[in-house]
C-alpha cells in the first residue's frame, strides 16, 4: 500500500466508488494518466495471509461478501407485491472487499461475440422487453478485450473455437492443464459433433506480470486467491495505481450519497468510515463502479431538489432492466474417481449453442462448461434437496463426491423493465440507509433457453459415459451473482442512463461503469466485458479531462 493519502477537503480529479473489476481498472488507468484519484471501497483490505479456505464462512457467513445482517435486502417477483426480507441469504450476492468480486469470482473470461452487440437488429423486437442494440460494436471493444487479456492476465488458446470472434493478438499464456471434467466434456461433446475448446481463464497458467502460476489448490469459486494467481484487481490494477503516487485506496468507506452543486454537477461523495463517522470527499468528477446493484442504489439515494427522482434518472431507468443470466445445471457421476475438487473450476467449454436461433421458438443461447461447483458442503446440500437427506442412502451418495462433476449451462436473461433494483420503503441497513429492494421474474424465453441448454448438457454427459445424470430443477430465480443492466448504455437520453463513453446523460462529470452499463446479458460470463468497457471508458474519460470537458 504505497499510494498517496489525500484529505477529504482536497479536491481530487476523480473519486471512484468501488474497487472491483471495473473500479480497479479505472484507478490504474486514471492514476497512470496523471490524475489524482481516490477509490472508496465499502469493505476492508485483506492481505493474502488473511484469505481462508473455509467453505462455511465464505459461502454461509458472509466471509468476504455482503452481510445480510448489516446490509439486508428484500425481494419480490411481482412489482405490485410487498417485497419481503431475504433473511440470511441475499438476493444479490457480491464481494465486499478491496478488489470487489474479482477476488472471489470463478475467473471464466469469455469475450462477448459480435452478435451480442447487435442482436436486436438481427432478431427484431421481443414483446415485453427493452431488447436493444448496444451503442458500440464488438470491433470498437476488441482492442480493450485484448488489453484485458494482457494486462489483467488470461490463459487460453486463440483460434481453438470455430465460434470465437476476431482477435488481434493471441492470449499471453497457454491454457491451464485439462482436468477430468474437461476430458469428459470433450469426450461427450466430440461424440455429438460439437467443438469443445480450452477455457479462457483469468488465472495464470505460468508466471505473468509479477504474479505466479496457479498451484491447483481447488479454492477458486467463491474464494480469494492467496497465491495471487487469480487475476483480482487487488493484485494487478490496484498496486499499479498506487505505485504512481497519485492514487489512494480508502477501504471501509461506505459511500451513501453523491452531492451536486448549484449547476447540477457532481461535487463529491458522502461516506461513512469504519467508525460510522460521515465524511465528504471533494472531486472534480465522480466515477461509480460499485456493481449493478450498488450503483443504482447510490444514484437513487442521491435524490435532491435538483434531481427528485434520483441522480442521472431523467429517463426513469436507473435500477431498471436488471438481468441475472440464467444458468441451469447437470450433475453426473462416473465410474472412476475424478477428484474435481482439485485445481481450477473450468478447463473446457462448448460454444456450439452460443447464438440465438429463431427456429427454437424462443430467444437465447449460451455456453456449457464442466466443473465441480462449490466444495463439499454445498454439494452435500444439493444432494439433500433432490433425494434422501439423512441415513445410509444419503451417506452412500456423499461417497460419490470424488466421482462427481457437473456441467453449468450458462444462458441469457432478457432486459425487462419491471426487473429492478430500488430502495425499500421501510427496511434500513446498519447505517440507517434504505435497503436494496429486488424485483425479479424470469422472462419465459429465459426459462425455455435454460431447459434447452440443460438438455444439451444431459446429452453430452450421457455421451461421455456417465453412470447417472441428473437435472437440477429449473425454477424462477431469486438469487444471482451477475448484476447487469440497471444503468444501461445508449445514445438516447430518454431510453438510457449513460452514453457510449459511460458519461451520464444528465450530469456531465458523473460516469458509471460496471455491470450496470450492459445493454444485453451476454451468455453468462460478463466480467471480461465489464473490464474491457472500463479500459475503454477510462481512456475516453482521461481524454475528456485533458480537453477540459469534465
Short mmCIF file of C-alpha atoms in Angstrom, two decimals:
data_model
loop_
_atom_site.label_atom_id
_atom_site.label_comp_id
_atom_site.label_asym_id
_atom_site.label_seq_id
_atom_site.Cartn_x
_atom_site.Cartn_y
_atom_site.Cartn_z
CA UNK A 1 0.00 0.00 0.00
CA UNK A 2 2.27 2.74 -1.32
CA UNK A 3 -0.28 5.19 -2.65
CA UNK A 4 -0.68 8.80 -1.69
CA UNK A 5 -3.06 9.91 1.06
CA UNK A 6 -5.45 12.80 0.39
CA UNK A 7 -7.52 14.90 2.76
CA UNK A 8 -11.28 14.91 2.29
CA UNK A 9 -11.03 18.67 1.73
CA UNK A 10 -8.61 18.21 -1.17
CA UNK A 11 -10.44 18.44 -4.47
CA UNK A 12 -9.08 15.39 -6.29
CA UNK A 13 -9.53 14.89 -10.01
CA UNK A 14 -11.55 11.71 -9.63
CA UNK A 15 -13.26 9.82 -6.88
CA UNK A 16 -14.03 6.22 -7.88
CA UNK A 17 -16.71 4.36 -5.94
CA UNK A 18 -15.83 0.66 -5.87
CA UNK A 19 -12.54 -1.19 -6.32
CA UNK A 20 -13.63 -4.31 -8.18
CA UNK A 21 -13.28 -5.43 -11.78
CA UNK A 22 -14.16 -2.00 -13.22
CA UNK A 23 -13.16 0.27 -10.33
CA UNK A 24 -9.69 -1.23 -10.09
CA UNK A 25 -9.15 -0.70 -13.82
CA UNK A 26 -10.36 2.91 -13.54
CA UNK A 27 -7.99 3.55 -10.66
CA UNK A 28 -4.95 2.23 -12.55
CA UNK A 29 -5.73 3.90 -15.86
CA UNK A 30 -6.53 7.34 -14.44
CA UNK A 31 -3.61 7.38 -12.00
CA UNK A 32 -1.18 6.31 -14.73
CA UNK A 33 -2.65 9.04 -16.94
CA UNK A 34 -1.60 11.59 -14.32
CA UNK A 35 -4.80 12.27 -12.39
CA UNK A 36 -5.25 12.38 -8.62
CA UNK A 37 -7.64 9.58 -7.74
CA UNK A 38 -9.33 8.37 -4.56
CA UNK A 39 -11.02 4.97 -4.60
CA UNK A 40 -13.65 4.39 -1.92
CA UNK A 41 -14.41 0.76 -1.08
CA UNK A 42 -17.14 -0.46 1.30
CA UNK A 43 -15.13 -3.43 2.50
CA UNK A 44 -11.81 -3.95 4.19
CA UNK A 45 -8.45 -4.56 2.57
CA UNK A 46 -7.19 -8.08 3.15
CA UNK A 47 -3.71 -9.41 2.63
CA UNK A 48 -3.08 -12.88 1.15
CA UNK A 49 -2.30 -14.38 4.55
CA UNK A 50 -5.82 -13.42 5.69
CA UNK A 51 -7.61 -15.40 2.99
CA UNK A 52 -9.19 -18.67 4.10
CA UNK A 53 -10.32 -21.99 2.61
CA UNK A 54 -13.38 -22.03 4.84
CA UNK A 55 -16.48 -23.13 2.94
CA UNK A 56 -18.91 -22.43 5.76
CA UNK A 57 -17.54 -18.94 6.43
CA UNK A 58 -17.23 -17.83 2.81
CA UNK A 59 -20.49 -19.31 1.50
CA UNK A 60 -22.81 -19.14 4.52
CA UNK A 61 -21.39 -16.50 6.87
CA UNK A 62 -20.51 -13.60 4.53
CA UNK A 63 -16.76 -14.10 4.88
CA UNK A 64 -15.87 -11.51 2.22
CA UNK A 65 -19.34 -10.84 0.80
CA UNK A 66 -22.24 -8.56 1.62
CA UNK A 67 -23.52 -9.43 5.06
CA UNK A 68 -27.34 -9.74 5.20
CA UNK A 69 -27.22 -8.83 8.87
CA UNK A 70 -25.74 -5.38 8.18
CA UNK A 71 -26.92 -4.94 4.60
CA UNK A 72 -30.34 -6.64 4.38
CA UNK A 73 -32.27 -6.93 1.14
CA UNK A 74 -35.87 -7.55 0.21
CA UNK A 75 -37.21 -9.50 -2.77
CA UNK A 76 -40.42 -9.84 -4.74
CA UNK A 77 -41.25 -11.43 -8.08
CA UNK A 78 -44.32 -9.22 -8.63
CA UNK A 79 -43.78 -5.44 -8.76
CA UNK A 80 -47.26 -4.96 -7.27
CA UNK A 81 -46.42 -7.06 -4.20
CA UNK A 82 -44.68 -6.05 -1.00
CA UNK A 83 -41.06 -7.20 -1.04
CA UNK A 84 -40.09 -9.49 1.82
CA UNK A 85 -36.73 -9.66 3.62
CA UNK A 86 -34.44 -12.32 2.16
CA UNK A 87 -33.10 -13.37 5.57
CA UNK A 88 -29.65 -14.92 5.79
CA UNK A 89 -29.19 -15.24 2.03
CA UNK A 90 -29.15 -12.03 -0.03
CA UNK A 91 -30.91 -11.97 -3.39
CA UNK A 92 -27.90 -10.17 -4.87
CA UNK A 93 -24.55 -11.56 -3.77
CA UNK A 94 -21.19 -9.85 -4.24
CA UNK A 95 -17.84 -9.45 -2.53
CA UNK A 96 -17.32 -6.52 -0.19
CA UNK A 97 -13.56 -6.08 -0.01
CA UNK A 98 -10.81 -4.27 -1.87
CA UNK A 99 -10.77 -5.95 -5.26
CA UNK A 100 -14.54 -6.45 -5.13
CA UNK A 101 -15.96 -9.58 -6.71
CA UNK A 102 -12.77 -10.02 -8.74
CA UNK A 103 -11.42 -11.55 -5.52
CA UNK A 104 -13.91 -14.42 -5.39
CA UNK A 105 -15.04 -14.99 -8.99
CA UNK A 106 -14.56 -18.27 -10.84
CA UNK A 107 -12.46 -16.40 -13.46
CA UNK A 108 -14.19 -17.56 -16.66
CA UNK A 109 -13.10 -14.92 -19.20
CA UNK A 110 -15.10 -15.28 -22.39
CA UNK A 111 -15.31 -12.38 -24.77
CA UNK A 112 -18.79 -11.45 -25.92
CA UNK A 113 -19.29 -12.29 -29.59
CA UNK A 114 -20.00 -9.83 -32.39
CA UNK A 115 -23.70 -10.76 -32.36
CA UNK A 116 -24.11 -9.77 -28.69
CA UNK A 117 -23.88 -6.09 -29.58
CA UNK A 118 -26.37 -6.11 -32.48
CA UNK A 119 -28.89 -8.87 -31.68
CA UNK A 120 -31.87 -6.52 -31.76
CA UNK A 121 -31.11 -5.60 -35.39
CA UNK A 122 -30.85 -9.27 -36.34
CA UNK A 123 -33.74 -10.71 -34.35
CA UNK A 124 -36.19 -7.83 -34.01
CA UNK A 125 -38.18 -6.70 -31.02
CA UNK A 126 -39.16 -9.10 -28.22
CA UNK A 127 -42.51 -8.35 -26.61
CA UNK A 128 -42.44 -7.18 -23.02
CA UNK A 129 -38.71 -6.36 -23.02
CA UNK A 130 -36.29 -3.50 -23.60
CA UNK A 131 -34.24 -5.60 -26.01
CA UNK A 132 -31.91 -3.17 -27.83
CA UNK A 133 -28.62 -2.99 -29.68
CA UNK A 134 -25.61 -1.62 -27.88
CA UNK A 135 -24.34 1.85 -28.83
CA UNK A 136 -20.92 0.30 -29.56
CA UNK A 137 -19.81 -2.71 -31.60
CA UNK A 138 -17.53 -5.64 -30.93
CA UNK A 139 -14.95 -4.11 -33.28
CA UNK A 140 -14.82 -0.97 -31.10
CA UNK A 141 -14.32 -3.04 -27.96
CA UNK A 142 -11.88 -5.60 -29.38
CA UNK A 143 -8.67 -3.64 -28.57
CA UNK A 144 -9.81 -3.41 -24.97
CA UNK A 145 -10.60 -7.14 -24.78
CA UNK A 146 -7.00 -7.64 -25.85
CA UNK A 147 -5.84 -5.22 -23.18
CA UNK A 148 -7.74 -7.19 -20.56
CA UNK A 149 -6.09 -10.42 -21.67
CA UNK A 150 -2.58 -9.00 -21.47
CA UNK A 151 -2.82 -6.50 -18.59
CA UNK A 152 -5.17 -8.48 -16.37
CA UNK A 153 -3.78 -11.86 -17.43
CA UNK A 154 -5.83 -14.54 -19.22
CA UNK A 155 -4.80 -18.11 -20.06
CA UNK A 156 -6.26 -19.58 -23.25
CA UNK A 157 -5.74 -20.77 -26.80
CA UNK A 158 -6.60 -18.39 -29.63
CA UNK A 159 -8.37 -19.99 -32.58
CA UNK A 160 -9.33 -23.12 -30.64
CA UNK A 161 -13.04 -22.42 -31.04
CA UNK A 162 -14.55 -22.02 -34.51
CA UNK A 163 -17.11 -19.67 -32.95
CA UNK A 164 -14.64 -17.17 -31.46
CA UNK A 165 -14.96 -13.57 -32.62
CA UNK A 166 -12.00 -11.90 -34.39
CA UNK A 167 -8.97 -11.02 -32.31
CA UNK A 168 -5.82 -9.01 -32.94
CA UNK A 169 -3.48 -10.86 -30.59
CA UNK A 170 -3.17 -14.33 -29.04
CA UNK A 171 -3.54 -14.99 -25.32
CA UNK A 172 -0.49 -14.13 -23.22
CA UNK A 173 -0.46 -17.55 -21.53
CA UNK A 174 -1.27 -21.10 -22.67
CA UNK A 175 -4.41 -22.82 -21.32
CA UNK A 176 -4.45 -24.29 -17.84
CA UNK A 177 -3.98 -28.09 -17.66
CA UNK A 178 -7.13 -30.02 -18.51
CA UNK A 179 -9.00 -31.70 -15.64
CA UNK A 180 -11.04 -34.89 -15.59
CA UNK A 181 -14.25 -32.90 -16.11
CA UNK A 182 -12.73 -31.20 -19.12
CA UNK A 183 -11.69 -34.53 -20.63
CA UNK A 184 -15.19 -35.91 -20.15
CA UNK A 185 -16.88 -32.81 -21.55
CA UNK A 186 -14.59 -33.02 -24.54
CA UNK A 187 -15.26 -36.75 -24.99
CA UNK A 188 -19.03 -36.37 -24.89
CA UNK A 189 -19.11 -33.22 -26.99
CA UNK A 190 -16.95 -34.64 -29.77
CA UNK A 191 -19.12 -37.77 -29.97
CA UNK A 192 -22.02 -35.42 -30.69
CA UNK A 193 -20.10 -33.45 -33.31
CA UNK A 194 -19.59 -30.41 -31.08
CA UNK A 195 -16.49 -28.25 -30.70
CA UNK A 196 -15.12 -28.11 -27.13
CA UNK A 197 -12.12 -25.84 -26.55
CA UNK A 198 -9.74 -24.82 -23.72
CA UNK A 199 -11.45 -22.44 -21.33
CA UNK A 200 -10.13 -18.86 -21.26
CA UNK A 201 -9.45 -18.20 -17.58
CA UNK A 202 -8.17 -15.16 -15.68
CA UNK A 203 -5.86 -17.49 -13.78
CA UNK A 204 -2.17 -17.76 -14.54
CA UNK A 205 -1.02 -20.98 -16.18
CA UNK A 206 2.52 -19.60 -15.88
CA UNK A 207 4.02 -16.55 -14.14
CA UNK A 208 2.68 -13.33 -15.62
CA UNK A 209 3.36 -9.67 -14.78
CA UNK A 210 4.90 -10.49 -11.42
CA UNK A 211 2.22 -12.94 -10.29
CA UNK A 212 2.87 -16.70 -10.01
CA UNK A 213 1.17 -19.63 -11.71
CA UNK A 214 -1.79 -21.50 -10.19
CA UNK A 215 -0.89 -24.16 -7.60
CA UNK A 216 -4.16 -26.11 -8.13
CA UNK A 217 -5.48 -25.73 -4.59
CA UNK A 218 -9.09 -26.00 -5.78
CA UNK A 219 -10.43 -22.95 -3.96
CA UNK A 220 -11.29 -20.53 -6.78
CA UNK A 221 -15.07 -20.31 -6.92
CA UNK A 222 -16.13 -18.11 -4.02
CA UNK A 223 -12.68 -17.67 -2.53
CA UNK A 224 -9.84 -15.16 -2.72
CA UNK A 225 -6.55 -16.49 -4.10
CA UNK A 226 -3.74 -16.21 -1.55
CA UNK A 227 -1.24 -17.28 -4.22
CA UNK A 228 -2.30 -14.29 -6.38
CA UNK A 229 -2.57 -16.49 -9.49
CA UNK A 230 -6.20 -15.44 -9.97
CA UNK A 231 -6.36 -12.02 -11.59
CA UNK A 232 -8.06 -9.88 -8.97
CA UNK A 233 -7.64 -6.12 -9.27
CA UNK A 234 -6.37 -6.36 -5.69
CA UNK A 235 -3.18 -7.86 -7.12
CA UNK A 236 -2.78 -6.25 -10.53
CA UNK A 237 -4.54 -2.93 -11.15
CA UNK A 238 -4.61 -1.52 -7.63
CA UNK A 239 -0.90 -1.93 -6.77
CA UNK A 240 -0.01 -0.38 -10.13
CA UNK A 241 -2.35 2.54 -9.43
CA UNK A 242 -0.81 3.11 -6.00
CA UNK A 243 2.72 2.90 -7.41
CA UNK A 244 2.08 6.11 -9.36
CA UNK A 245 1.85 8.07 -6.12
CA UNK A 246 -1.43 9.59 -7.32
CA UNK A 247 -3.97 7.01 -6.15
CA UNK A 248 -5.37 6.34 -2.70
CA UNK A 249 -7.40 3.23 -1.93
CA UNK A 250 -9.60 4.10 1.04
CA UNK A 251 -11.07 0.89 2.47
CA UNK A 252 -14.02 0.62 4.89
CA UNK A 253 -15.58 3.67 3.25
CA UNK A 254 -19.30 3.23 2.65
CA UNK A 255 -20.49 5.81 0.12
CA UNK A 256 -24.08 6.87 0.78
CA UNK A 257 -24.63 9.93 -1.41
CA UNK A 258 -23.32 11.85 -4.40
CA UNK A 259 -23.78 15.60 -3.97
CA UNK A 260 -24.22 18.17 -6.71
CA UNK A 261 -23.52 21.90 -6.89
CA UNK A 262 -25.79 24.74 -7.96
CA UNK A 263 -25.09 23.93 -11.63
CA UNK A 264 -26.19 20.34 -11.16
CA UNK A 265 -22.69 18.90 -11.44
CA UNK A 266 -21.28 16.26 -9.07
CA UNK A 267 -19.14 17.87 -6.39
CA UNK A 268 -18.09 14.79 -4.44
CA UNK A 269 -19.41 11.95 -2.31
CA UNK A 270 -20.50 11.49 1.28
CA UNK A 271 -19.34 8.32 3.00
CA UNK A 272 -19.13 6.65 6.40
CA UNK A 273 -15.77 5.48 7.70
CA UNK A 274 -15.19 2.26 9.66
CA UNK A 275 -16.30 4.03 12.89
CA UNK A 276 -19.56 5.27 11.38
CA UNK A 277 -18.40 8.88 11.07
CA UNK A 278 -19.60 10.75 7.99
CA UNK A 279 -17.08 12.40 5.65
CA UNK A 280 -17.26 14.20 2.32
CA UNK A 281 -14.64 13.70 -0.37
CA UNK A 282 -14.49 16.54 -2.87
CA UNK A 283 -13.78 15.73 -6.52
CA UNK A 284 -13.84 17.29 -9.97
CA UNK A 285 -15.57 14.19 -11.31
CA UNK A 286 -17.18 11.06 -9.87
CA UNK A 287 -17.00 7.55 -11.33
CA UNK A 288 -19.33 4.93 -9.87
CA UNK A 289 -18.18 1.33 -10.36
CA UNK A 290 -19.95 -0.21 -7.40
CA UNK A 291 -21.72 -3.08 -9.31
CA UNK A 292 -25.14 -3.47 -10.91
CA UNK A 293 -26.91 -3.31 -7.54
CA UNK A 294 -24.99 -0.75 -5.50
CA UNK A 295 -24.58 1.73 -8.39
CA UNK A 296 -28.32 2.28 -8.98
CA UNK A 297 -28.93 2.21 -5.25
CA UNK A 298 -26.44 5.06 -4.78
CA UNK A 299 -27.99 7.13 -7.59
CA UNK A 300 -31.49 6.67 -6.20
CA UNK A 301 -30.28 7.52 -2.69
CA UNK A 302 -28.75 10.75 -4.06
CA UNK A 303 -32.13 12.32 -4.84
CA UNK A 304 -32.28 16.04 -4.17
CA UNK A 305 -34.50 19.03 -5.07
CA UNK A 306 -32.49 19.30 -8.30
CA UNK A 307 -32.87 15.57 -9.01
CA UNK A 308 -36.04 14.48 -7.17
CA UNK A 309 -36.18 11.05 -8.85
CA UNK A 310 -32.55 10.24 -8.13
CA UNK A 311 -29.32 11.29 -9.77
CA UNK A 312 -28.95 10.71 -13.53
CA UNK A 313 -32.50 9.40 -13.68
CA UNK A 314 -34.33 11.70 -16.11
CA UNK A 315 -35.10 8.58 -18.18
CA UNK A 316 -36.64 6.84 -15.16
CA UNK A 317 -34.46 3.81 -15.96
CA UNK A 318 -31.98 3.86 -13.07
CA UNK A 319 -32.30 0.42 -11.50
CA UNK A 320 -34.46 -0.95 -14.33
CA UNK A 321 -33.69 -3.83 -16.73
CA UNK A 322 -31.88 -5.93 -14.12
CA UNK A 323 -30.50 -9.10 -15.74
CA UNK A 324 -29.18 -12.15 -13.88
CA UNK A 325 -28.00 -14.63 -16.58
CA UNK A 326 -29.85 -17.93 -16.15
CA UNK A 327 -27.56 -20.93 -15.60
CA UNK A 328 -29.04 -24.42 -15.50
CA UNK A 329 -27.07 -27.37 -14.11
CA UNK A 330 -26.50 -31.00 -15.00
CA UNK A 331 -24.99 -33.33 -12.37
CA UNK A 332 -23.17 -36.50 -13.35
CA UNK A 333 -21.48 -39.41 -11.60
CA UNK A 334 -18.85 -41.59 -13.31
CA UNK A 335 -17.35 -44.98 -12.59
CA UNK A 336 -13.88 -43.77 -11.65
CA UNK A 337 -12.67 -41.00 -9.36
CA UNK A 338 -12.44 -37.58 -10.97
CA UNK A 339 -11.27 -35.62 -7.92
CA UNK A 340 -12.72 -32.43 -9.31
CA UNK A 341 -12.21 -30.58 -6.05
CA UNK A 342 -8.60 -30.00 -7.13
CA UNK A 343 -7.32 -27.20 -9.37
CA UNK A 344 -9.35 -24.51 -11.16
CA UNK A 345 -13.05 -24.89 -11.78
CA UNK A 346 -13.16 -24.90 -15.57
CA UNK A 347 -10.81 -26.22 -18.28
CA UNK A 348 -13.13 -26.89 -21.26
CA UNK A 349 -16.08 -25.02 -22.77
CA UNK A 350 -18.63 -25.62 -25.55
CA UNK A 351 -19.98 -22.66 -27.54
CA UNK A 352 -21.89 -24.50 -30.28
CA UNK A 353 -25.17 -23.16 -28.89
CA UNK A 354 -23.97 -19.61 -28.24
CA UNK A 355 -26.12 -17.84 -30.85
CA UNK A 356 -29.87 -17.43 -30.59
CA UNK A 357 -31.76 -19.42 -33.21
CA UNK A 358 -35.33 -18.33 -34.04
CA UNK A 359 -36.13 -21.90 -35.07
CA UNK A 360 -36.04 -22.88 -31.39
CA UNK A 361 -39.12 -20.76 -30.76
CA UNK A 362 -37.57 -18.57 -28.06
CA UNK A 363 -34.72 -16.11 -27.59
CA UNK A 364 -31.47 -17.25 -26.04
CA UNK A 365 -28.21 -19.06 -26.37
CA UNK A 366 -25.26 -19.92 -24.20
CA UNK A 367 -22.15 -21.84 -23.34
CA UNK A 368 -21.54 -25.01 -21.36
CA UNK A 369 -18.57 -25.62 -19.08
CA UNK A 370 -17.52 -28.56 -16.89
CA UNK A 371 -16.68 -28.13 -13.18
CA UNK A 372 -17.35 -29.37 -9.66
CA UNK A 373 -19.04 -26.19 -8.45
CA UNK A 374 -18.71 -25.25 -4.77
CA UNK A 375 -16.85 -27.54 -2.42
CA UNK A 376 -18.32 -30.47 -0.39
CA UNK A 377 -20.71 -28.65 1.96
CA UNK A 378 -22.80 -27.12 -0.82
CA UNK A 379 -22.50 -30.29 -2.88
CA UNK A 380 -23.99 -32.22 0.04
CA UNK A 381 -26.69 -29.58 0.47
CA UNK A 382 -27.68 -30.01 -3.17
CA UNK A 383 -27.90 -33.78 -2.71
CA UNK A 384 -30.25 -33.36 0.22
CA UNK A 385 -32.56 -31.23 -1.92
CA UNK A 386 -33.22 -33.92 -4.54
CA UNK A 387 -33.07 -37.20 -2.60
CA UNK A 388 -32.62 -38.71 0.87
CA UNK A 389 -31.23 -36.12 3.27
CA UNK A 390 -30.32 -38.47 6.10
CA UNK A 391 -29.31 -42.03 6.81
CA UNK A 392 -27.49 -44.75 4.88
CA UNK A 393 -28.78 -43.74 1.46
CA UNK A 394 -27.59 -40.15 1.94
CA UNK A 395 -24.17 -41.34 3.16
CA UNK A 396 -23.84 -43.58 0.12
CA UNK A 397 -24.48 -40.62 -2.15
CA UNK A 398 -21.98 -38.48 -0.24
CA UNK A 399 -19.33 -41.08 -1.01
CA UNK A 400 -19.87 -40.34 -4.71
CA UNK A 401 -18.31 -36.89 -4.36
CA UNK A 402 -14.88 -37.91 -5.78
CA UNK A 403 -16.64 -39.41 -8.83
CA UNK A 404 -18.94 -36.44 -9.43
CA UNK A 405 -18.91 -33.37 -11.66
CA UNK A 406 -21.43 -31.03 -13.20
CA UNK A 407 -21.99 -29.04 -16.32
CA UNK A 408 -23.03 -25.43 -15.88
CA UNK A 409 -25.16 -24.37 -18.82
CA UNK A 410 -24.84 -20.60 -18.99
CA UNK A 411 -27.61 -18.67 -20.71
CA UNK A 412 -29.20 -15.34 -21.37
CA UNK A 413 -31.55 -13.06 -19.49
CA UNK A 414 -33.75 -10.60 -21.31
CA UNK A 415 -33.98 -6.98 -20.14
CA UNK A 416 -37.43 -6.49 -18.59
CA UNK A 417 -38.21 -3.05 -17.15
CA UNK A 418 -40.02 -4.40 -14.09
CA UNK A 419 -36.93 -6.40 -13.08
CA UNK A 420 -35.24 -3.78 -10.97
CA UNK A 421 -33.14 -2.60 -8.06
CA UNK A 422 -34.88 0.06 -5.98
CA UNK A 423 -34.90 1.43 -2.43
CA UNK A 424 -37.02 -0.43 0.08
CA UNK A 425 -39.52 1.98 1.65
CA UNK A 426 -39.23 0.58 5.17
CA UNK A 427 -36.19 -1.67 5.71
CA UNK A 428 -32.90 0.04 6.64
CA UNK A 429 -29.32 -1.17 6.73
CA UNK A 430 -26.88 -0.89 9.65
CA UNK A 431 -26.05 2.70 8.64
CA UNK A 432 -29.70 3.75 8.59
CA UNK A 433 -29.90 3.85 4.79
CA UNK A 434 -32.73 2.30 2.73
CA UNK A 435 -32.05 -1.34 1.94
CA UNK A 436 -31.90 -2.72 -1.58
CA UNK A 437 -35.24 -3.97 -2.87
CA UNK A 438 -35.04 -6.51 -5.70
CA UNK A 439 -37.89 -7.18 -8.10
CA UNK A 440 -37.26 -10.07 -10.49
CA UNK A 441 -39.24 -12.53 -12.59
CA UNK A 442 -37.63 -14.51 -15.41
CA UNK A 443 -38.94 -13.91 -18.89
CA UNK A 444 -40.49 -17.13 -20.30
CA UNK A 445 -37.80 -17.22 -23.01
CA UNK A 446 -35.09 -17.29 -20.32
CA UNK A 447 -36.63 -20.39 -18.78
CA UNK A 448 -37.12 -22.05 -22.16
CA UNK A 449 -33.50 -21.38 -23.03
CA UNK A 450 -32.37 -22.79 -19.68
CA UNK A 451 -34.23 -26.02 -20.44
CA UNK A 452 -32.77 -26.16 -23.94
CA UNK A 453 -29.21 -25.67 -22.66
CA UNK A 454 -29.75 -28.24 -19.90
CA UNK A 455 -30.96 -30.77 -22.46
CA UNK A 456 -27.72 -30.29 -24.37
CA UNK A 457 -25.75 -30.81 -21.17
CA UNK A 458 -27.58 -34.07 -20.44
CA UNK A 459 -26.79 -35.33 -23.96
CA UNK A 460 -23.11 -34.52 -23.51
CA UNK A 461 -22.80 -36.31 -20.16
CA UNK A 462 -24.64 -39.35 -21.46
CA UNK A 463 -22.34 -39.45 -24.49
CA UNK A 464 -19.35 -39.20 -22.14
CA UNK A 465 -20.45 -42.40 -20.37
CA UNK A 466 -21.83 -41.12 -17.08
CA UNK A 467 -23.32 -43.77 -14.79
CA UNK A 468 -26.01 -41.37 -13.68
CA UNK A 469 -27.11 -37.95 -14.97
CA UNK A 470 -29.44 -35.68 -13.02
CA UNK A 471 -31.02 -32.32 -13.80
CA UNK A 472 -31.10 -29.52 -11.27
CA UNK A 473 -34.63 -28.06 -11.08
CA UNK A 474 -35.23 -25.05 -13.31
CA UNK A 475 -37.12 -22.57 -11.17
CA UNK A 476 -37.76 -18.85 -11.16
CA UNK A 477 -34.60 -17.10 -9.99
CA UNK A 478 -34.49 -15.24 -6.71
CA UNK A 479 -30.69 -15.09 -6.31
CA UNK A 480 -27.77 -14.04 -8.50
CA UNK A 481 -24.12 -13.02 -8.57
CA UNK A 482 -24.45 -11.44 -12.04
CA UNK A 483 -25.98 -7.98 -11.68
CA UNK A 484 -26.39 -6.44 -15.10
CA UNK A 485 -28.20 -3.71 -16.99
CA UNK A 486 -29.50 -1.39 -14.29
CA UNK A 487 -27.94 1.81 -15.76
CA UNK A 488 -27.80 0.85 -19.41
CA UNK A 489 -25.73 2.48 -22.14
CA UNK A 490 -27.38 4.19 -25.08
CA UNK A 491 -27.31 7.13 -27.46
CA UNK A 492 -30.77 8.40 -26.48
CA UNK A 493 -31.08 10.08 -23.08
CA UNK A 494 -34.76 9.13 -23.00
CA UNK A 495 -34.04 5.40 -23.11
CA UNK A 496 -30.68 5.01 -21.34
CA UNK A 497 -28.71 6.30 -18.36
CA UNK A 498 -25.15 6.64 -19.72
CA UNK A 499 -23.83 7.38 -23.19
CA UNK A 500 -21.37 5.29 -25.22
CA UNK A 501 -18.50 6.68 -23.10
CA UNK A 502 -20.23 5.92 -19.78
CA UNK A 503 -20.95 9.60 -19.06
CA UNK A 504 -24.42 10.05 -17.55
CA UNK A 505 -26.74 11.93 -19.87
CA UNK A 506 -27.85 14.24 -17.05
CA UNK A 507 -24.63 15.06 -15.17
CA UNK A 508 -21.56 15.80 -17.34
CA UNK A 509 -18.96 14.93 -14.71
CA UNK A 510 -20.61 11.75 -13.43
CA UNK A 511 -19.66 8.42 -15.03
CA UNK A 512 -20.96 4.88 -14.39
CA UNK A 513 -19.01 1.79 -15.42
CA UNK A 514 -19.69 -1.72 -14.16
CA UNK A 515 -22.23 -4.44 -14.88
CA UNK A 516 -24.98 -1.85 -14.73
CA UNK A 517 -23.88 -0.46 -18.13
CA UNK A 518 -24.63 -3.65 -20.09
CA UNK A 519 -27.46 -3.48 -22.60
CA UNK A 520 -27.85 -7.24 -23.05
CA UNK A 521 -26.73 -10.05 -20.78
CA UNK A 522 -24.28 -11.96 -22.95
CA UNK A 523 -24.03 -15.66 -22.26
CA UNK A 524 -23.24 -15.83 -18.58
CA UNK A 525 -19.66 -14.60 -18.18
CA UNK A 526 -19.75 -10.78 -18.03
CA UNK A 527 -16.58 -9.85 -16.13
CA UNK A 528 -14.21 -9.70 -19.08
CA UNK A 529 -16.62 -7.43 -20.95
CA UNK A 530 -17.04 -5.24 -17.85
CA UNK A 531 -13.27 -4.79 -17.69
CA UNK A 532 -12.94 -4.14 -21.42
CA UNK A 533 -15.60 -1.44 -21.06
CA UNK A 534 -13.69 0.02 -18.10
CA UNK A 535 -10.42 0.21 -20.04
CA UNK A 536 -12.26 1.89 -22.92
CA UNK A 537 -14.15 4.29 -20.66
CA UNK A 538 -11.02 5.28 -18.74
CA UNK A 539 -9.25 6.16 -21.98
CA UNK A 540 -12.07 8.44 -23.07
CA UNK A 541 -12.59 9.96 -19.61
CA UNK A 542 -8.89 10.85 -19.46
CA UNK A 543 -9.20 12.43 -22.91
CA UNK A 544 -12.22 14.45 -21.80
CA UNK A 545 -10.36 15.62 -18.68
CA UNK A 546 -7.29 16.74 -20.63
CA UNK A 547 -9.52 18.68 -23.02
CA UNK A 548 -11.29 20.44 -20.14
CA UNK A 549 -14.60 18.76 -20.99
CA UNK A 550 -15.28 17.49 -17.46
#
